[in-house]
Amino acid sequence: ISHLPDRHRRSIELHYDEECGVDELARRMGVSVEAAKKRLQRGREKIAECLRTKAVFRRMEGLAHGG
């Protein structure tokens, strides 16, 4: 997650590593609950996109090597 923008990375870390609920996350980040939810959503989306991209590259690499 180090490649994420700070606001998304921090929200993911607080939520999953420190087990903060969305209300606590919003308070600690100084944003509204809705903004905290959106940051979590966008962080998750960016992580999923990165994983999909890596999977595609792995498949392409396998095909290039006769797999």
Short mmCIF file of C-alpha atoms in Angstrom, two decimals:
data_model
loop_
_atom_site.label_atom_id
_atom_site.label_comp_id
_atom_site.label_asym_id
_atom_site.label_seq_id
_atom_site.Cartn_x
_atom_site.Cartn_y
_atom_site.Cartn_z
CA ILE A 1 0.00 0.00 0.00
CA SER A 2 3.04 2.26 0.06
CA HIS A 3 2.19 3.49 -3.44
CA LEU A 4 -1.18 4.91 -2.32
CA PRO A 5 -1.70 8.62 -1.79
CA ASP A 6 -1.15 9.44 1.89
CA ARG A 7 -4.85 10.05 2.69
CA HIS A 8 -5.84 6.65 1.30
CA ARG A 9 -2.87 4.79 2.76
CA ARG A 10 -3.42 6.27 6.21
CA SER A 11 -7.12 5.43 6.18
CA ILE A 12 -6.36 1.81 5.23
CA GLU A 13 -3.70 1.57 7.95
CA LEU A 14 -5.95 3.03 10.63
CA HIS A 15 -8.89 0.85 9.68
CA TYR A 16 -7.11 -2.48 9.24
CA ASP A 17 -3.87 -2.23 11.24
CA GLU A 18 -5.17 -0.21 14.18
CA GLU A 19 -8.74 -1.54 13.87
CA CYS A 20 -10.33 1.92 13.96
CA GLY A 21 -13.98 2.13 13.07
CA VAL A 22 -15.07 4.70 10.53
CA ASP A 23 -16.12 7.20 13.23
CA GLU A 24 -12.73 6.96 14.92
CA LEU A 25 -10.96 7.10 11.58
CA ALA A 26 -12.82 10.30 10.69
CA ARG A 27 -12.00 11.86 14.05
CA ARG A 28 -8.31 10.99 13.86
CA MET A 29 -8.00 12.23 10.29
CA GLY A 30 -10.02 15.37 10.94
CA VAL A 31 -12.61 14.66 8.25
CA SER A 32 -16.31 13.84 8.12
CA VAL A 33 -17.51 10.25 8.42
CA GLU A 34 -18.56 10.35 4.77
CA ALA A 35 -15.07 11.52 3.74
CA ALA A 36 -13.51 8.73 5.81
CA LYS A 37 -15.75 6.15 4.12
CA LYS A 38 -14.83 7.53 0.69
CA ARG A 39 -11.12 7.41 1.48
CA LEU A 40 -11.40 3.77 2.54
CA GLN A 41 -13.37 2.96 -0.59
CA ARG A 42 -10.86 4.64 -2.88
CA GLY A 43 -7.95 3.03 -1.07
CA ARG A 44 -9.50 -0.41 -1.51
CA GLU A 45 -10.20 0.31 -5.18
CA LYS A 46 -6.59 1.37 -5.79
CA ILE A 47 -5.27 -1.76 -4.08
CA ALA A 48 -7.61 -3.96 -6.15
CA GLU A 49 -6.52 -2.19 -9.35
CA CYS A 50 -2.87 -2.76 -8.48
CA LEU A 51 -3.48 -6.46 -7.81
CA ARG A 52 -5.36 -6.87 -11.10
CA THR A 53 -2.52 -5.18 -12.99
CA LYS A 54 0.08 -7.44 -11.38
CA ALA A 55 -1.98 -10.51 -12.25
CA VAL A 56 -2.17 -9.45 -15.91
CA PHE A 57 1.59 -8.90 -16.06
CA ARG A 58 2.22 -12.32 -14.52
CA ARG A 59 -0.02 -13.97 -17.11
CA MET A 60 1.71 -12.10 -19.93
CA GLU A 61 5.12 -13.05 -18.57
CA GLY A 62 4.06 -16.69 -18.41
CA LEU A 63 2.92 -16.60 -22.02
CA ALA A 64 6.16 -14.96 -23.13
CA HIS A 65 8.10 -17.80 -21.52
CA GLY A 66 6.03 -20.51 -23.18
CA GLY A 67 3.54 -20.96 -20.35
#
